[in-house]
Amino acid sequence: MKVSVRTKSNRPNAATPPCADRVEQPSAAGKVFLSGVMVLTLSTVLVKLIGLFYKIPMLHYLGSEGMGYFNAAYEWYGTLCVITTSGLPLASSMLIAEARAAGDANSIRRIERMTLGLFLTLGTLGTALLLLGAPAIARMIGSPDTAYALAAVAPTLFFSCLSGAYRGYFQGHQDMLPTAISQIIEALGKLILGLGFAVFAWRRGMSAPHIAAWAMLGLGIGVAISVFYLILHRRRYAPAWREVALEKKTIGAGKRSMRRLLSLAVPMTISSSVLCLTRLFDMTMILRRLQDVGYDTAGANALYGGYTTMAVPIFNLIPSLITSVALALVPTLSSAIEAGDRVSQRTTAQSAVRLTALLALPATLAVAIYSRTILSLLFRGEISAVQAAYPLLSILSLSIFFSSLITVTNAILQAYGHVTIPIVSMLIGSLVKLIGAYLLIGLPALNIYGAPISTFLCDSVIVGINLVMIAKHTDVLGSLRASLVRPLLISLVSVGLPAVVYALLGRAGYSEIGLFLAAVPLTVALFAVLGIRFGLIGEQELSMLPQGIAKRLTALLHATQR
């Protein structure tokens, strides 16, 4: 088998000093990476926008209590989905990328078939577990009526597993378009079918738990349609280089491929699952600890539903975009490591960290400042719910940057074969979160506010450990000042100046929403100009934008360099 296990000979020497302040020059790998990021980022933005359009009317039909049932069931589905689908697609994409770099077509076909077989098994077992265990799970979290939504979402897990198998194959070929399209199909299915089924149940006078269950059925059908698209696309798919037929006697090679696949997939799955399992325990803890400080079951579900329906989706938007960076990063960086291309390794990793900082830092500051206006704009008419949720979002927004860095730093460590380090860092961070949430939510003066505070403690601990380990084992990050500090300074200026004007005019009686809609483009323009002026945004990043905008900004870039 030609897929090799990495050794120290093809890793950067940790003792080699990083390039000081400069960013590596563009490389072919860097351009492929950014192209993949662009495709996945655009699809993720569309998916998140569709998700917001979905949750706003759903809040009307279900209310905060009903959304509590829906979100509790979705949290369990999401956790099992991560456990069954997070590690294998990434591991598969890494091995396929390595095999492509080595010219080993037989290994690609073998890895694809093994991954599909494993996913079929995991999907069947996971669906059965969720379907049969729904009543017990609902009782365990202290919300028995959640059982209906849990049972309804169970088949979705099977289709999600199939989707993961095909996405891993395409990502290994550094083709992110099928993944992007399938994500959009899923989101549209959720919007059209999920909301349609919920309206159907609501018009027939069903209770909130049953409306949530009907919405889950619509979600499952949407995922099934996206899988059908991936299967059709795979049948027509032809990579740039022709894959040859499998050799007949490949039993030994098949066993080695399976061992290699599992040796990567299992640690990746564990590291991805740790935070999801922590959120699951966190959800149970929130519901029970709120009852400990005086809320009844319906009141606890309403408070939890408002937090998870309004604050959490806004918080998750930027970290979910960074997932696009990680999905494109792993196969591209793995291919560069397999080829021994040190320049491409540094270029790709530094681009990932820089993109993360450029997206996450201004978003962190902006959401913290404008949380009430953002929720008022999105959830018009839900005045009391917005008043309860916006302080939670302000606190939670402080974790946006750290949550985004977790994804990228985990991906860098995994691409270099240090797959156990993310497990350790995330276990430590999760322990911090659980202890913090238990203590803080149990304080009557804090109650639900303990949840976002514990999230911040967890994410900052994980990032700190990961950065120390990356600095110790690789030289790809280069200068932290170039990757992180300068984006922070530019974010403070570009977000801070419009925010000061926003606050002053707001006190003078101008409309909050009107001022916000004016502040956003001003912030973006300031950030773009400062980023170009100080060398953080170059031609590679500008190439990800629409052609007309990219052309104007590239001209500005060249003008500042004269």
XYZ file of C-alpha atoms in Angstrom:
562
model
C 0.000 0.000 0.000
C 1.318 3.413 -0.916
C -0.375 5.440 1.796
C 2.432 5.943 4.255
C 2.414 6.681 7.950
C 4.146 9.972 8.592
C 7.457 9.927 10.331
C 9.657 12.639 11.718
C 11.526 12.747 8.451
C 8.669 14.473 6.655
C 7.611 16.755 9.495
C 9.055 20.177 10.154
C 11.785 20.311 12.708
C 10.392 21.949 15.823
C 13.777 23.502 16.422
C 13.731 25.327 13.103
C 12.892 28.975 13.792
C 9.673 30.142 12.173
C 9.641 32.896 9.632
C 9.420 35.961 11.787
C 6.703 38.381 10.811
C 6.198 37.670 7.187
C 3.487 35.567 5.625
C 4.631 32.856 3.203
C 4.280 33.594 -0.484
C 1.282 32.098 -2.287
C 1.630 28.477 -3.353
C -0.499 26.088 -5.392
C -1.571 24.334 -2.192
C -2.542 27.653 -0.630
C -4.680 28.556 -3.643
C -6.427 25.166 -3.609
C -7.032 25.528 0.127
C -8.532 29.011 -0.204
C -10.678 27.895 -3.139
C -12.123 25.104 -0.999
C -12.655 27.510 1.882
C -14.514 29.921 -0.393
C -16.941 27.248 -1.619
C -17.682 25.889 1.849
C -17.892 29.339 3.439
C -20.454 30.563 0.916
C -22.546 27.433 1.415
C -22.287 27.722 5.194
C -23.436 31.351 5.086
C -26.454 30.301 3.014
C -27.160 27.383 5.351
C -27.026 29.622 8.427
C -29.249 32.252 6.829
C -31.747 29.554 5.907
C -31.512 28.263 9.474
C -32.383 31.698 10.845
C -35.365 31.962 8.496
C -36.388 28.554 9.841
C -36.075 29.311 13.554
C -37.837 32.663 13.514
C -41.258 31.278 12.414
C -40.666 28.091 14.400
C -40.446 30.197 17.550
C -43.881 31.577 16.649
C -45.470 28.150 16.195
C -43.790 26.368 19.099
C -43.055 29.161 21.548
C -40.029 29.092 23.858
C -41.284 25.951 25.619
C -41.746 24.016 22.359
C -38.352 25.153 21.088
C -36.924 23.737 24.302
C -38.220 20.278 23.298
C -37.025 20.732 19.717
C -33.538 21.927 20.688
C -33.096 19.254 23.353
C -33.871 16.517 20.809
C -31.685 18.173 18.180
C -28.803 18.342 20.669
C -28.965 14.565 21.122
C -29.205 14.000 17.376
C -26.306 16.396 16.778
C -24.152 14.666 19.378
C -24.746 11.193 17.939
C -24.191 12.651 14.469
C -20.787 14.010 15.533
C -19.858 10.709 17.176
C -20.727 8.723 14.054
C -19.689 11.137 11.300
C -16.978 13.542 12.508
C -13.856 11.383 12.469
C -14.371 9.061 9.510
C -14.913 11.699 6.779
C -11.856 13.659 7.940
C -9.710 10.529 8.191
C -10.981 9.333 4.823
C -10.227 12.714 3.206
C -6.694 12.677 4.691
C -5.925 9.171 3.405
C -7.419 9.849 -0.020
C -5.404 13.087 -0.288
C -2.226 11.214 0.672
C -2.986 8.430 -1.812
C -3.566 10.992 -4.564
C -0.202 12.613 -3.754
C 1.415 9.150 -3.990
C -0.464 8.255 -7.200
C -2.150 5.227 -5.568
C -5.603 4.914 -7.180
C -6.261 1.447 -5.748
C -6.010 2.748 -2.191
C -8.539 5.470 -2.944
C -11.148 2.954 -4.070
C -10.396 0.708 -1.101
C -10.701 3.553 1.414
C -13.982 4.689 -0.127
C -15.552 1.247 0.152
C -14.377 0.701 3.717
C -15.661 4.106 4.793
C -19.075 3.461 3.249
C -19.345 0.069 4.964
C -18.419 1.532 8.344
C -20.929 4.343 7.946
C -23.769 1.997 7.065
C -23.075 0.053 10.257
C -22.763 3.149 12.448
C -25.885 4.731 10.974
C -27.999 1.658 11.608
C -26.788 1.256 15.200
C -27.142 4.967 15.999
C -30.665 5.157 14.598
C -31.747 2.100 16.601
C -30.193 3.518 19.779
C -31.958 6.867 19.450
C -35.301 5.375 18.421
C -35.502 2.703 21.131
C -33.898 4.828 23.832
C -35.995 7.984 23.278
C -38.251 7.578 26.364
C -35.315 6.780 28.662
C -33.243 9.694 27.332
C -36.158 12.105 27.782
C -36.662 11.017 31.379
C -32.941 11.287 32.069
C -32.767 14.950 30.976
C -35.843 15.786 33.059
C -38.090 16.528 30.034
C -40.285 13.450 29.310
C -42.189 15.112 26.452
C -38.945 15.407 24.451
C -39.308 11.679 23.645
C -41.573 12.394 20.648
C -39.003 14.631 18.941
C -36.167 12.199 19.755
C -37.985 9.294 18.101
C -38.878 11.423 15.069
C -35.284 12.538 14.433
C -33.757 9.042 14.793
C -33.872 8.020 11.063
C -32.082 11.255 10.160
C -28.947 9.876 11.780
C -28.766 7.028 9.233
C -28.899 9.444 6.301
C -26.343 11.747 7.932
C -23.899 8.841 8.126
C -24.302 8.086 4.418
C -23.800 11.761 3.661
C -20.547 11.782 5.687
C -19.124 8.873 3.690
C -19.577 10.591 0.343
C -18.457 14.006 1.603
C -15.184 12.523 2.879
C -14.499 11.043 -0.556
C -15.055 14.336 -2.373
C -13.073 16.340 0.206
C -10.137 13.964 -0.227
C -10.084 15.001 -3.876
C -10.084 18.628 -2.624
C -13.478 19.074 -4.276
C -15.667 20.920 -1.772
C -18.562 21.703 -4.112
C -20.569 18.473 -3.522
C -20.322 18.989 0.247
C -21.472 22.597 -0.136
C -24.440 21.726 -2.360
C -25.558 18.873 -0.098
C -25.457 21.211 2.922
C -27.689 23.702 1.118
C -30.138 20.929 0.144
C -30.309 19.834 3.795
C -30.978 23.398 4.945
C -33.694 23.976 2.332
C -35.309 20.680 3.314
C -35.275 21.815 6.925
C -36.839 25.155 5.999
C -39.481 23.916 3.569
C -40.325 20.456 4.910
C -39.514 20.954 8.597
C -41.432 24.200 8.845
C -44.196 22.864 6.591
C -44.712 19.806 8.788
C -44.688 22.016 11.907
C -47.374 24.280 10.422
C -49.386 21.171 9.490
C -49.300 19.970 13.109
C -49.960 23.446 14.538
C -53.061 23.976 12.393
C -54.464 20.709 13.694
C -54.128 21.932 17.257
C -51.383 19.538 18.332
C -49.352 20.186 21.487
C -45.860 21.718 21.424
C -44.028 18.366 21.895
C -45.886 16.870 18.904
C -45.281 19.932 16.705
C -41.551 19.608 17.496
C -41.685 15.936 16.443
C -43.309 16.785 13.098
C -40.627 19.407 12.465
C -37.981 16.730 13.086
C -39.593 14.469 10.464
C -39.253 17.226 7.885
C -35.586 17.638 8.788
C -34.981 13.920 8.144
C -36.537 14.019 4.694
C -34.327 16.982 3.777
C -31.179 15.064 4.769
C -32.371 12.029 2.771
C -32.746 14.197 -0.337
C -29.189 15.541 0.088
C -27.867 11.955 0.288
C -29.686 11.094 -2.937
C -27.903 14.033 -4.616
C -24.490 12.848 -3.346
C -25.101 9.307 -4.617
C -26.066 10.588 -8.067
C -23.065 12.914 -8.158
C -20.679 10.104 -7.159
C -21.961 7.905 -9.998
C -21.118 10.657 -12.482
C -17.960 11.792 -10.729
C -14.604 11.595 -12.526
C -11.545 13.099 -10.808
C -8.883 14.864 -12.857
C -6.740 11.699 -12.870
C -8.297 8.380 -13.807
C -8.841 5.804 -11.047
C -7.872 2.303 -12.123
C -9.625 -0.911 -11.101
C -8.763 -2.596 -7.830
C -6.068 -5.241 -7.916
C -7.307 -8.748 -7.099
C -5.117 -9.707 -4.149
C -5.496 -6.785 -1.769
C -6.518 -8.488 1.480
C -3.324 -7.498 3.289
C -3.486 -3.981 1.881
C -7.153 -3.791 2.919
C -6.302 -4.676 6.505
C -3.545 -2.068 6.585
C -5.928 0.517 5.140
C -8.535 -0.303 7.776
C -5.998 -0.024 10.605
C -4.724 3.285 9.269
C -8.262 4.608 8.760
C -9.354 3.665 12.266
C -6.108 4.902 13.842
C -6.959 8.368 12.513
C -10.767 8.253 12.701
C -11.120 7.048 16.301
C -9.035 9.831 17.933
C -10.623 12.441 15.636
C -14.077 11.181 16.554
C -13.258 11.269 20.244
C -11.873 14.816 20.066
C -14.909 16.033 18.089
C -17.313 14.211 20.384
C -15.938 15.536 23.643
C -17.460 18.997 23.307
C -20.732 17.627 21.922
C -21.063 15.222 24.819
C -20.202 18.085 27.132
C -22.995 20.178 25.585
C -25.324 17.232 26.130
C -24.433 17.012 29.807
C -24.571 20.802 29.924
C -28.133 20.763 28.559
C -29.222 18.251 31.183
C -27.441 20.241 33.859
C -29.045 23.525 32.756
C -32.559 22.071 32.876
C -32.040 20.377 36.229
C -30.066 23.183 37.899
C -32.679 25.739 36.835
C -35.257 23.578 38.577
C -32.969 23.456 41.611
C -33.045 27.264 41.872
C -36.836 27.477 41.660
C -38.035 27.050 38.052
C -40.657 24.412 37.182
C -40.205 22.069 34.183
C -42.051 24.344 31.728
C -40.217 27.449 32.986
C -36.818 25.751 32.707
C -37.633 24.578 29.166
C -38.762 28.095 28.218
C -35.542 29.661 29.533
C -33.401 26.987 27.887
C -35.427 27.297 24.650
C -34.887 31.069 24.493
C -31.153 30.686 25.134
C -30.673 27.954 22.513
C -33.018 29.481 19.919
C -31.776 33.076 20.030
C -28.319 33.329 21.594
C -26.686 30.038 20.579
C -27.421 30.161 16.789
C -25.893 33.657 16.482
C -22.893 32.509 18.512
C -22.450 29.402 16.331
C -22.466 31.289 13.031
C -18.760 32.229 12.834
C -17.387 28.969 14.340
C -19.463 27.068 11.779
C -17.829 29.117 9.017
C -14.437 28.164 10.441
C -15.435 24.511 10.048
C -15.175 25.241 6.322
C -11.564 26.294 6.868
C -10.825 23.067 8.749
C -12.503 20.808 6.159
C -10.403 22.350 3.395
C -7.289 22.525 5.580
C -6.934 18.854 6.548
C -6.631 17.233 3.072
C -4.562 20.143 1.678
C -2.129 20.132 4.600
C -1.966 16.314 4.601
C -1.079 16.326 0.914
C 1.696 18.905 1.517
C 3.076 16.867 4.434
C 3.046 13.674 2.353
C 4.934 15.484 -0.420
C 7.414 16.990 2.071
C 6.586 20.525 0.894
C 7.531 22.703 3.874
C 6.581 25.983 2.169
C 3.066 24.732 1.341
C 2.656 23.440 4.886
C 3.443 26.826 6.405
C 1.428 28.731 3.795
C -1.665 26.581 4.283
C -1.570 26.576 8.088
C -0.837 30.291 8.370
C -3.621 31.078 5.905
C -6.026 29.052 8.070
C -5.070 30.850 11.290
C -5.106 34.243 9.606
C -8.526 33.636 8.046
C -9.842 32.493 11.415
C -8.624 35.654 13.115
C -9.950 37.898 10.325
C -13.430 36.341 10.604
C -13.719 35.661 14.321
C -12.165 38.689 16.013
C -14.400 41.411 14.504
C -17.426 39.129 14.880
C -16.665 38.627 18.577
C -16.560 42.373 19.220
C -19.533 43.225 17.005
C -21.893 40.618 18.486
C -20.929 41.672 22.027
C -21.733 45.306 21.243
C -24.817 44.911 19.049
C -26.447 41.817 20.611
C -29.766 43.480 21.471
C -30.099 45.124 18.057
C -29.243 41.899 16.211
C -31.888 39.903 18.073
C -34.466 42.705 17.759
C -33.894 42.766 14.004
C -34.156 38.989 13.622
C -36.947 38.292 16.095
C -39.310 41.230 15.592
C -42.371 41.013 17.808
C -40.676 38.772 20.400
C -39.856 41.702 22.709
C -39.805 39.828 26.030
C -37.813 36.925 24.583
C -35.244 39.340 23.110
C -34.900 41.166 26.421
C -34.150 37.869 28.165
C -31.744 36.570 25.493
C -29.569 39.524 24.478
C -27.476 39.704 27.698
C -26.808 35.966 27.303
C -25.659 36.546 23.714
C -23.343 39.390 24.802
C -21.590 37.096 27.264
C -21.572 34.133 24.893
C -20.063 36.221 22.087
C -16.789 36.448 24.006
C -16.273 32.763 23.171
C -16.691 33.172 19.378
C -12.980 33.721 18.754
C -11.824 30.893 20.998
C -14.433 28.468 19.668
C -13.274 29.250 16.113
C -9.612 28.685 16.995
C -10.443 25.291 18.513
C -11.562 23.989 15.113
C -8.464 25.148 13.232
C -5.872 24.242 15.865
C -7.411 20.765 16.198
C -7.223 20.339 12.419
C -3.544 21.367 12.302
C -2.611 18.927 15.065
C -4.590 16.117 13.410
C -3.028 16.742 9.994
C 0.434 16.356 11.554
C -0.542 13.078 13.185
C -0.898 14.441 16.761
C -4.448 13.141 16.987
C -4.441 12.523 20.742
C -3.540 16.093 21.757
C -6.977 17.536 20.848
C -8.587 14.788 22.911
C -6.612 15.761 25.991
C -7.140 19.502 25.578
C -10.857 19.120 24.988
C -11.300 16.768 27.917
C -9.623 19.300 30.195
C -11.723 22.151 28.765
C -14.925 20.138 29.077
C -14.189 19.356 32.707
C -13.746 23.082 33.320
C -17.080 23.755 31.594
C -19.071 21.156 33.519
C -17.707 22.191 36.905
C -18.169 25.864 36.070
C -21.737 25.379 34.797
C -22.767 23.311 37.814
C -21.467 25.893 40.272
C -22.524 29.037 38.398
C -26.026 28.000 37.281
C -26.698 26.865 40.834
C -26.239 30.437 42.055
C -29.717 32.052 42.051
C -28.242 35.438 41.121
C -26.683 33.959 37.949
C -28.868 30.931 37.018
C -28.864 30.662 33.174
C -26.000 33.194 32.877
C -23.673 30.516 34.219
C -24.006 28.653 30.888
C -22.265 31.223 28.611
C -19.651 32.002 31.283
C -18.686 28.322 31.563
C -18.478 28.111 27.742
C -15.917 30.927 27.714
C -13.809 29.209 30.398
C -13.894 25.925 28.484
C -12.968 27.312 25.045
C -10.137 29.536 26.271
C -8.503 26.623 28.128
C -8.654 24.374 25.036
C -7.150 27.017 22.740
C -4.330 27.736 25.176
C -3.314 24.064 25.342
C -3.558 23.588 21.548
C -1.411 26.626 20.748
C 1.291 25.489 23.168
C 1.324 22.040 21.533
C 1.440 23.455 17.982
C 4.366 25.661 18.921
C 6.126 22.657 20.451
C 5.589 20.138 17.643
C 5.504 22.239 14.436
C 6.798 25.496 12.992
C 3.773 26.234 10.806
C 2.173 29.059 12.746
C 4.995 31.518 12.219
C 4.662 34.661 14.245
C 1.689 34.897 16.586
C 1.875 38.657 16.236
C 1.343 38.400 12.481
C -1.403 35.783 12.803
C -3.373 37.034 15.796
C -2.291 40.332 17.361
C -2.528 42.579 14.303
C -6.015 41.280 13.362
C -7.057 42.049 16.950
C -5.802 45.642 16.742
C -7.483 46.199 13.378
C -10.725 44.695 14.714
C -10.694 47.004 17.732
C -10.388 50.068 15.483
C -12.809 49.005 12.727
C -15.518 47.791 15.144
C -14.856 50.320 17.897
C -15.101 53.570 15.920
C -18.540 52.879 14.376
C -19.706 51.560 17.761
C -18.837 54.881 19.424
C -20.818 56.775 16.770
C -23.666 54.257 17.166
C -23.786 54.826 20.933
C -23.664 58.628 20.695
C -26.391 58.853 18.046
C -28.460 56.263 19.904
C -28.479 58.473 22.984
C -29.613 61.344 20.773
C -32.759 59.380 19.928
C -31.955 57.877 16.523
C -33.314 54.417 15.647
C -31.146 51.584 16.982
C -31.816 49.339 13.999
C -31.163 52.120 11.480
C -27.867 52.979 13.147
C -26.880 49.310 13.195
C -27.616 48.885 9.480
C -25.359 51.891 8.823
C -22.613 50.721 11.200
C -22.211 47.276 9.593
C -21.014 48.411 6.117
C -18.841 51.086 7.716
C -17.204 48.447 9.920
C -16.621 46.119 6.952
C -15.129 48.930 4.856
C -12.804 50.049 7.666
C -11.697 46.492 8.304
C -10.986 45.849 4.605
C -8.965 49.036 4.184
C -6.936 48.489 7.361
C -6.420 44.801 6.566
C -5.060 45.612 3.123
C -2.975 48.517 4.409
C -1.238 46.419 7.052
C -0.716 43.347 4.858
C -3.218 40.979 6.475
C -5.421 40.749 3.401
C -3.592 39.807 0.208
C -4.455 38.681 -3.285
C -5.199 35.114 -2.140
C -7.875 36.305 0.290
C -9.281 38.829 -2.201
C -9.619 36.109 -4.836
C -12.316 34.520 -2.629
C -14.603 37.548 -3.121
C -16.932 38.226 -6.087
C -14.965 39.328 -9.132
C -16.037 42.991 -9.207
C -15.311 43.577 -5.520
C -12.062 41.604 -5.734
C -10.886 43.726 -8.683
C -11.428 47.020 -6.844
C -9.825 45.811 -3.634
C -6.860 44.344 -5.535
C -6.307 47.762 -7.119
C -6.377 49.279 -3.624
C -3.914 46.629 -2.458
C -1.482 47.468 -5.270
C -1.862 51.185 -4.569
C -0.913 50.734 -0.904
C 2.159 48.716 -1.881
C 3.637 51.442 -4.072
